[in-house]
Amino acid sequence: MKKVVKFGGSSLASAEQFRKAADIIHADKERRYVVPSAPGKRFTEDAKVTDMLYGCYHLAEAGENYSKELKEIEARYQEIIDGLGLSLSLKDEFKVIDKQFKEKAGENYAASRGEYLNSIIMAAFLGYEFIDAAQVIRFDENGDFDAETTNQMLRERLKDMEHAVIPGFYGAYADGRVKTFSRGGSDITGAIVARAVKADVYENWTDVSGFLIADPRIIDNPEAIETITYRELRELSYMGAGVFHEDAIFPVRREGIPINIRNTNKPEDAGTWIVESTCQKSRYVITGIAGKKGFCSVNIEKAMMNSEIGFGRKVLQAFEDYGISFEHVPSGIDTMTVFVHQDEFIDKEQKVVSAIHRLADPDCVDIESDLALIAVVGRGMKSTRGTAGRIFSALAHANVNVKMIDQGSSELNVIIGVADDDFEDAIKAIYDIFVLSQL
Ligand code: ASP
């Protein structure tokens, strides 16, 4: 068995956290390939090293003095090295970074140094070989991740290596210039490494005991989800539930490698399993609830709309012409509603409305703002009667007015539109009825 283990920023923010990670790695000899993030926050008001690097580089780029900021970053690493009792020195590395900053090597290079340096420390602490991600993770000339070239290079490089530490978050173009993934991208590197070595499990170590059923800022101590499918996860992540970078799913999904989200501070917790498919029933009918505020709905009315072929296309054309993507389009007999992100839409609303009038000739167009969408997701809904009924009676009891309902044909989720102000109450009511009342 082979496991790839990725540790997030808060799991590697201090020497103490490094020790926990090393204990976890040593506790299971199958944990062979390690992908570290940059040091994250040690306490709530602390700064992430990645953000410090961006800030420092922006000063360098503007020709301002950045030596104090760079020293602060160096001090973060030195504190970890000292705390671990290592004799390692990063002095020469910082000289190179300083020189590269002066030569304006770019913010991608700057940000990548967070993972690069943390991985050098991790490799020294574990006594494993360090592999610079710039040598094995490849981007093509358009800046897109080159999955196949990377897979070959990584597989070749790791084939005879028992252990290795590979920094997360970045790779390089063929000419060696460094390029990062989007923020939180170390998750993606972990998945890429898992694919290359055909790992049995991709363990993703973070600071929560898995994917939670609902947002802990709304629900006190929500339970963790035991098992979730990739599809369910996609629905929840799309609605803002974030523990894991969405793009990290693809490399492991194609190889059928399960992901296990674990808590570095509570290694005894089983965490959440993310799998292709499972016959395990989730403990509750629903797997998770997530949602987002800040939508608005554009309601279009036209008598006899149902018999006018092409009406929907004309309406959506108006949105497309102004580069606005739509989220949901529930429709009635003579009405059609288009849900869009308010902040994307607000500046263009009058243009879009007049385009709708021009293209589709409706009777009237009405806009409602400050709406929230909530997704109730669960593979168990398909085989359970009365789920929708329970959701809506819970919402009615909580005095929440439902403005939109959309159930996908996969029966994997129900999307509910409510006023922004009702958002928290609605989530509490749904959590109560499906989770708390089942305990
Ligand atoms: N350090 C990077 C970030 O803060 C990448 C990561 O942690 O996954 O976004």
Coordinates of C-alpha atoms and ligand atoms in Angstrom, one line a residue:
M1 CA 0.0 0.0 0.0
K2 CA 1.1 3.5 -0.8
K3 CA -0.3 6.7 0.7
V4 CA 0.4 10.3 -0.3
V5 CA 0.0 12.7 2.6
K6 CA -0.6 16.4 2.1
F7 CA -0.3 18.8 5.1
G8 CA -2.1 22.2 5.0
G9 CA -0.6 25.5 6.2
S10 CA -2.0 25.4 9.7
S11 CA -0.7 21.9 10.1
L12 CA 2.8 23.2 9.4
A13 CA 2.8 26.7 10.9
S14 CA 5.2 26.0 13.8
A15 CA 7.7 23.5 15.1
E16 CA 5.1 21.9 17.3
Q17 CA 2.8 21.4 14.3
F18 CA 5.7 19.9 12.3
R19 CA 6.3 17.4 15.1
K20 CA 2.6 16.4 14.9
A21 CA 2.9 15.9 11.2
A22 CA 6.1 13.9 11.5
D23 CA 4.4 11.7 14.2
I24 CA 1.5 11.0 11.8
I25 CA 3.9 10.1 8.9
H26 CA 6.0 7.8 11.1
A27 CA 2.9 6.1 12.6
D28 CA 2.2 4.4 9.2
K29 CA 4.9 3.2 7.0
E30 CA 2.6 3.4 4.0
R31 CA 2.7 7.2 4.2
R32 CA 5.6 7.5 1.8
Y33 CA 5.2 10.7 -0.2
V34 CA 4.7 14.0 1.6
V35 CA 3.3 17.3 0.1
P36 CA 3.7 20.3 2.4
S37 CA 1.9 23.7 2.2
A38 CA 3.6 26.9 3.3
P39 CA 3.4 27.8 7.0
G40 CA -0.2 29.1 7.7
K41 CA -1.5 31.0 10.7
R42 CA -0.3 30.1 14.2
F43 CA -3.2 32.0 15.7
T44 CA -6.2 33.9 14.4
E45 CA -4.6 37.2 13.7
D46 CA -1.4 35.7 12.4
A47 CA -0.4 36.1 8.7
K48 CA 0.1 33.2 6.3
V49 CA 3.6 33.1 4.8
T50 CA 2.1 33.0 1.3
D51 CA 0.4 36.3 1.9
M52 CA 3.6 37.8 3.4
L53 CA 5.5 36.7 0.3
Y54 CA 3.0 38.3 -2.0
G55 CA 3.1 41.5 0.0
C56 CA 6.9 41.5 0.1
Y57 CA 7.2 40.9 -3.6
H58 CA 4.8 43.7 -4.4
L59 CA 7.1 46.1 -2.5
A60 CA 10.0 44.8 -4.5
E61 CA 8.2 45.2 -7.8
A62 CA 7.3 48.8 -6.9
G63 CA 10.9 49.5 -6.2
E64 CA 10.3 50.0 -2.5
N65 CA 12.4 48.7 0.3
Y66 CA 11.3 45.2 1.3
S67 CA 14.2 44.0 3.5
K68 CA 12.1 44.2 6.8
E69 CA 9.3 42.1 5.3
L70 CA 11.7 39.5 3.9
K71 CA 13.5 39.3 7.3
E72 CA 10.1 38.6 8.9
I73 CA 9.5 35.7 6.5
E74 CA 13.0 34.4 7.2
A75 CA 12.3 34.6 10.9
R76 CA 9.1 32.5 10.5
Y77 CA 11.2 29.6 9.0
Q78 CA 14.1 30.1 11.5
E79 CA 11.7 29.7 14.4
I80 CA 10.5 26.4 13.0
I81 CA 14.1 25.2 12.3
D82 CA 15.2 26.2 15.9
G83 CA 12.1 24.6 17.4
L84 CA 12.9 21.3 15.6
G85 CA 16.6 21.5 16.7
L86 CA 17.8 21.2 13.1
S87 CA 21.2 22.5 12.0
L88 CA 19.8 23.4 8.6
S89 CA 20.4 27.0 7.3
L90 CA 18.3 28.8 4.8
K91 CA 20.7 31.8 4.5
D92 CA 21.8 30.9 1.0
E93 CA 18.2 30.3 -0.1
F94 CA 17.2 33.7 1.1
K95 CA 20.1 35.3 -0.7
V96 CA 18.8 33.7 -3.9
I97 CA 15.2 34.9 -3.2
D98 CA 16.5 38.4 -2.5
K99 CA 18.3 38.4 -5.8
Q100 CA 15.3 37.1 -7.7
F101 CA 13.1 39.7 -6.1
K102 CA 15.5 42.4 -7.2
E103 CA 15.4 41.0 -10.7
K104 CA 11.6 40.9 -10.6
A105 CA 11.2 37.2 -11.0
G106 CA 7.4 37.5 -10.7
E107 CA 4.8 37.0 -8.1
N108 CA 4.3 33.3 -9.0
Y109 CA 8.0 32.7 -8.1
A110 CA 7.6 34.7 -4.9
A111 CA 4.5 32.9 -3.7
S112 CA 6.0 29.5 -4.5
R113 CA 8.9 30.0 -2.1
G114 CA 6.5 29.4 0.9
E115 CA 6.0 25.7 0.0
Y116 CA 9.6 25.4 -1.4
L117 CA 11.3 26.4 1.9
N118 CA 8.8 24.5 4.1
S119 CA 9.4 21.4 2.1
I120 CA 13.2 21.7 2.5
I121 CA 12.7 21.8 6.3
M122 CA 10.3 18.9 6.2
A123 CA 12.7 16.8 4.1
A124 CA 15.5 17.5 6.6
F125 CA 13.4 16.7 9.6
L126 CA 12.1 13.4 8.2
G127 CA 15.4 12.5 6.5
Y128 CA 13.6 12.1 3.1
E129 CA 14.7 13.3 -0.3
F130 CA 13.5 16.8 -1.4
I131 CA 12.2 17.1 -5.0
D132 CA 11.7 20.6 -6.3
A133 CA 8.1 20.7 -7.8
A134 CA 9.5 22.9 -10.6
Q135 CA 11.2 19.9 -12.0
V136 CA 8.3 17.5 -12.0
I137 CA 5.1 19.6 -12.3
R138 CA 4.6 21.1 -15.7
F139 CA 2.5 23.9 -17.2
D140 CA 2.1 24.4 -20.9
E141 CA 2.8 27.6 -22.8
N142 CA -0.8 28.8 -22.2
G143 CA -0.3 28.5 -18.5
D144 CA -2.5 25.4 -18.2
F145 CA -1.5 22.5 -16.1
D146 CA 0.0 19.8 -18.4
A147 CA -1.4 16.6 -16.7
E148 CA 0.1 14.0 -19.0
T149 CA 3.7 15.4 -19.2
T150 CA 3.6 15.9 -15.4
N151 CA 2.3 12.4 -14.8
Q152 CA 5.1 10.8 -16.8
M153 CA 7.9 13.0 -15.3
L154 CA 6.7 12.4 -11.8
R155 CA 6.2 8.7 -12.2
E156 CA 9.7 8.3 -13.7
R157 CA 11.2 10.4 -10.9
L158 CA 9.4 8.6 -8.0
K159 CA 9.5 5.1 -9.4
D160 CA 12.5 3.9 -7.3
M161 CA 12.1 6.3 -4.4
E162 CA 10.8 4.8 -1.2
H163 CA 10.1 8.3 0.3
A164 CA 10.1 11.9 -1.0
V165 CA 8.9 15.4 0.0
I166 CA 7.4 17.4 -2.9
P167 CA 6.3 21.0 -2.3
G168 CA 2.7 21.9 -3.0
F169 CA 1.2 24.8 -5.0
Y170 CA 3.6 25.2 -7.9
G171 CA 5.3 23.8 -10.9
A172 CA 7.1 25.3 -13.9
Y173 CA 6.9 26.0 -17.6
A174 CA 9.2 24.0 -19.9
D175 CA 11.7 26.8 -19.7
G176 CA 11.9 26.6 -15.9
R177 CA 9.8 29.7 -15.0
V178 CA 7.8 29.0 -11.9
K179 CA 4.0 29.0 -12.0
T180 CA 1.6 28.5 -9.1
F181 CA -1.9 26.9 -9.1
S182 CA -4.7 29.1 -7.7
R183 CA -4.8 29.7 -3.9
G184 CA -5.1 26.6 -1.8
G185 CA -3.4 24.7 -4.7
S186 CA -1.3 22.4 -2.6
D187 CA -4.3 20.1 -2.5
I188 CA -3.9 19.8 -6.3
T189 CA -0.2 18.8 -6.0
G190 CA -1.1 16.1 -3.5
A191 CA -3.7 14.7 -5.9
I192 CA -1.2 14.8 -8.8
V193 CA 1.4 12.9 -6.8
A194 CA -1.2 10.4 -5.7
R195 CA -2.1 9.8 -9.3
A196 CA 1.5 9.4 -10.4
V197 CA 2.4 6.8 -7.8
K198 CA -1.0 5.1 -8.1
A199 CA -1.5 5.6 -4.4
D200 CA -4.1 3.6 -2.5
V201 CA -5.2 6.6 -0.6
Y202 CA -4.6 10.4 -0.8
E203 CA -4.6 11.7 2.8
N204 CA -5.2 15.4 3.1
W205 CA -4.3 16.6 6.6
T206 CA -5.9 19.9 7.7
D207 CA -7.2 21.5 10.9
V208 CA -10.8 20.1 10.9
S209 CA -11.9 16.5 11.3
G210 CA -13.2 16.3 7.8
F211 CA -15.9 17.8 5.7
L212 CA -18.6 19.1 8.0
I213 CA -22.3 18.6 7.3
A214 CA -22.9 22.4 7.6
D215 CA -20.9 25.6 8.0
P216 CA -19.6 25.8 11.6
R217 CA -20.1 29.6 11.5
I218 CA -23.8 28.9 11.4
I219 CA -24.2 25.6 13.2
D220 CA -22.5 24.9 16.5
N221 CA -20.2 21.9 16.3
P222 CA -21.7 20.3 13.2
E223 CA -20.9 16.7 12.7
A224 CA -18.3 15.6 10.1
I225 CA -19.4 13.7 7.1
E226 CA -18.2 10.1 7.2
T227 CA -18.3 9.4 3.4
I228 CA -19.1 11.6 0.5
T229 CA -19.0 10.9 -3.2
Y230 CA -17.1 13.1 -5.6
R231 CA -20.4 14.2 -7.1
E232 CA -21.9 15.3 -3.8
L233 CA -18.7 17.1 -3.0
R234 CA -18.8 19.0 -6.2
E235 CA -22.3 20.2 -5.4
L236 CA -21.3 21.3 -1.9
S237 CA -18.0 22.9 -3.0
Y238 CA -19.8 24.8 -5.7
M239 CA -22.1 26.3 -3.0
G240 CA -19.1 27.5 -1.0
A241 CA -18.3 24.6 1.3
G242 CA -14.5 24.7 1.2
V243 CA -12.0 22.5 2.9
F244 CA -10.6 21.0 -0.3
H245 CA -9.6 22.6 -3.6
E246 CA -12.1 21.6 -6.3
D247 CA -9.5 21.0 -9.0
A248 CA -7.8 18.4 -6.7
I249 CA -10.6 16.0 -7.4
F250 CA -9.9 15.3 -11.1
P251 CA -6.4 13.7 -10.9
V252 CA -7.5 11.2 -8.2
R253 CA -11.0 10.6 -9.5
R254 CA -9.7 9.3 -12.8
E255 CA -7.6 6.7 -11.0
G256 CA -10.3 5.8 -8.5
I257 CA -8.1 6.9 -5.5
P258 CA -10.1 7.8 -2.4
I259 CA -9.3 10.9 -0.5
N260 CA -9.3 11.0 3.2
I261 CA -9.6 14.4 4.9
R262 CA -8.0 14.2 8.3
N263 CA -7.2 16.5 11.3
T264 CA -3.5 16.9 12.2
N265 CA -4.6 18.0 15.7
K266 CA -6.9 15.0 16.2
P267 CA -5.3 12.2 14.3
E268 CA -7.5 9.7 16.1
D269 CA -10.6 11.0 14.2
A270 CA -11.5 9.1 11.1
G271 CA -12.2 12.2 9.1
T272 CA -14.1 12.2 5.8
W273 CA -13.7 9.8 2.9
I274 CA -14.3 11.2 -0.5
V275 CA -15.0 8.3 -2.9
E276 CA -16.3 7.6 -6.4
S277 CA -19.2 5.6 -5.3
T278 CA -20.3 3.8 -2.2
C279 CA -22.9 1.4 -0.9
Q280 CA -22.4 3.0 2.5
K281 CA -25.5 4.9 3.5
S282 CA -24.8 8.3 4.9
R283 CA -25.9 8.5 8.6
Y284 CA -28.7 10.9 7.7
V285 CA -30.8 11.3 4.6
I286 CA -28.8 14.3 3.6
T287 CA -25.0 14.3 3.3
G288 CA -24.5 18.1 3.6
I289 CA -25.9 21.6 3.4
A290 CA -24.1 24.6 1.9
G291 CA -25.2 27.9 0.5
K292 CA -24.2 31.3 -0.6
K293 CA -25.6 34.8 -0.3
G294 CA -25.5 37.6 -2.8
F295 CA -27.6 36.5 -5.7
C296 CA -30.3 38.3 -7.6
S297 CA -33.1 37.0 -9.7
V298 CA -34.3 38.4 -13.0
N299 CA -38.0 37.4 -13.5
I300 CA -39.2 37.6 -17.0
E301 CA -42.9 37.4 -17.8
K302 CA -44.6 36.9 -21.1
A303 CA -48.1 35.6 -21.9
M304 CA -48.0 32.4 -23.8
M305 CA -44.3 32.0 -23.2
N306 CA -44.6 28.3 -23.0
S307 CA -45.5 28.0 -26.7
E308 CA -42.9 30.4 -28.0
I309 CA -40.0 28.4 -29.4
G310 CA -36.6 29.9 -28.7
F311 CA -37.8 32.3 -25.9
G312 CA -35.4 30.9 -23.3
R313 CA -32.5 31.1 -25.7
K314 CA -33.2 34.7 -26.5
V315 CA -33.4 35.6 -22.8
L316 CA -30.1 33.8 -22.0
Q317 CA -28.5 35.4 -25.0
A318 CA -28.9 38.8 -23.3
F319 CA -26.9 37.5 -20.4
E320 CA -24.3 35.9 -22.6
D321 CA -23.8 39.1 -24.6
Y322 CA -22.7 40.9 -21.4
G323 CA -20.5 38.1 -20.1
I324 CA -22.8 37.1 -17.2
S325 CA -23.1 33.5 -16.2
F326 CA -26.3 32.2 -14.8
E327 CA -26.7 29.9 -11.8
H328 CA -30.2 28.6 -12.1
V329 CA -33.2 29.0 -14.4
P330 CA -36.4 27.8 -12.9
S331 CA -39.4 28.5 -15.1
G332 CA -43.2 28.6 -15.0
I333 CA -45.8 28.6 -17.7
D334 CA -45.5 32.3 -18.5
T335 CA -42.5 33.2 -16.4
M336 CA -38.8 32.4 -16.4
T337 CA -36.4 33.4 -13.7
V338 CA -32.6 33.7 -14.1
F339 CA -30.5 33.6 -11.0
V340 CA -27.2 35.5 -11.3
H341 CA -24.4 36.7 -8.9
Q342 CA -25.4 40.2 -7.8
D343 CA -21.9 41.6 -7.8
E344 CA -21.3 40.5 -11.4
F345 CA -24.7 41.7 -12.5
I346 CA -25.2 45.0 -10.8
D347 CA -23.1 47.2 -13.1
K348 CA -24.7 45.7 -16.2
E349 CA -28.2 45.2 -15.1
Q350 CA -29.9 48.0 -17.2
K351 CA -28.0 46.9 -20.3
V352 CA -29.1 43.3 -19.8
V353 CA -32.7 44.3 -19.1
S354 CA -32.9 46.3 -22.3
A355 CA -31.2 43.5 -24.2
I356 CA -33.9 41.1 -22.9
H357 CA -36.6 43.5 -24.1
R358 CA -34.9 43.8 -27.5
L359 CA -34.3 40.1 -28.0
A360 CA -37.3 38.4 -26.4
D361 CA -40.0 41.1 -26.3
P362 CA -41.4 40.1 -22.8
D363 CA -44.4 41.7 -21.1
C364 CA -42.3 42.7 -18.1
V365 CA -39.0 42.2 -16.4
D366 CA -38.6 42.4 -12.6
I367 CA -35.4 42.2 -10.5
E368 CA -35.2 41.0 -7.0
S369 CA -31.9 41.4 -5.1
D370 CA -30.2 40.1 -1.9
L371 CA -31.1 36.4 -2.3
A372 CA -29.3 33.4 -1.0
L373 CA -29.2 29.9 -2.5
I374 CA -29.0 26.8 -0.3
A375 CA -28.1 23.4 -1.6
V376 CA -29.3 20.4 0.4
V377 CA -27.2 17.5 -1.0
G378 CA -27.5 13.8 -0.4
R379 CA -27.2 10.5 -2.4
G380 CA -29.8 9.2 0.1
M381 CA -32.5 11.5 -1.1
K382 CA -33.2 9.4 -4.2
S383 CA -34.4 6.5 -2.2
T384 CA -36.2 8.3 0.6
R385 CA -39.7 9.6 0.3
G386 CA -40.7 12.9 1.8
T387 CA -37.4 14.6 1.8
A388 CA -38.6 17.7 0.0
G389 CA -41.7 17.8 2.3
R390 CA -39.5 17.7 5.4
I391 CA -37.3 20.5 4.1
F392 CA -40.2 22.8 3.3
S393 CA -42.2 22.1 6.5
A394 CA -39.0 22.9 8.5
L395 CA -38.6 26.1 6.6
A396 CA -42.2 27.0 7.2
H397 CA -41.9 26.4 10.9
A398 CA -38.8 28.6 11.0
N399 CA -40.8 31.4 9.2
V400 CA -38.6 31.3 6.2
N401 CA -40.3 32.3 2.9
V402 CA -39.1 30.1 0.1
K403 CA -38.6 32.0 -3.1
M404 CA -37.3 29.3 -5.4
I405 CA -37.1 25.6 -5.5
D406 CA -34.9 23.6 -8.0
Q407 CA -34.4 19.9 -7.8
G408 CA -31.9 18.5 -10.3
S409 CA -32.9 15.4 -12.2
S410 CA -30.1 13.5 -10.5
E411 CA -32.1 13.8 -7.3
L412 CA -28.8 14.5 -5.6
N413 CA -29.7 17.9 -4.4
V414 CA -32.4 20.4 -3.8
I415 CA -31.6 24.0 -4.3
I416 CA -33.7 26.6 -2.4
G417 CA -33.7 30.3 -2.8
V418 CA -34.5 32.5 0.2
A419 CA -33.9 36.1 1.2
D420 CA -30.3 36.8 2.4
D421 CA -31.7 37.7 5.8
D422 CA -33.3 34.3 6.2
F423 CA -30.1 32.4 5.1
E424 CA -28.8 31.4 8.6
D425 CA -32.3 30.5 9.9
A426 CA -33.0 28.4 6.9
I427 CA -29.8 26.4 7.3
K428 CA -30.4 25.9 11.0
A429 CA -33.9 24.6 10.3
I430 CA -32.7 22.1 7.7
Y431 CA -29.9 20.9 9.9
D432 CA -32.3 20.5 12.9
I433 CA -34.8 18.4 11.0
F434 CA -32.3 16.1 9.3
V435 CA -29.5 15.8 11.9
L436 CA -30.4 17.0 15.4
S437 CA -33.8 15.5 15.5
Q438 CA -32.3 12.2 14.4
L439 CA -29.9 12.0 17.3
Ligands
ASP1 N1 0.1 28.3 0.3 C1 -0.8 28.5 -0.7 C2 -2.0 29.3 -0.3 O1 -2.0 29.9 0.8 C3 -1.3 27.1 -1.2 C4 -1.8 26.2 -0.2 O2 -1.7 26.4 1.0 O3 -2.5 25.2 -0.6 O4 -2.9 29.5 -1.0

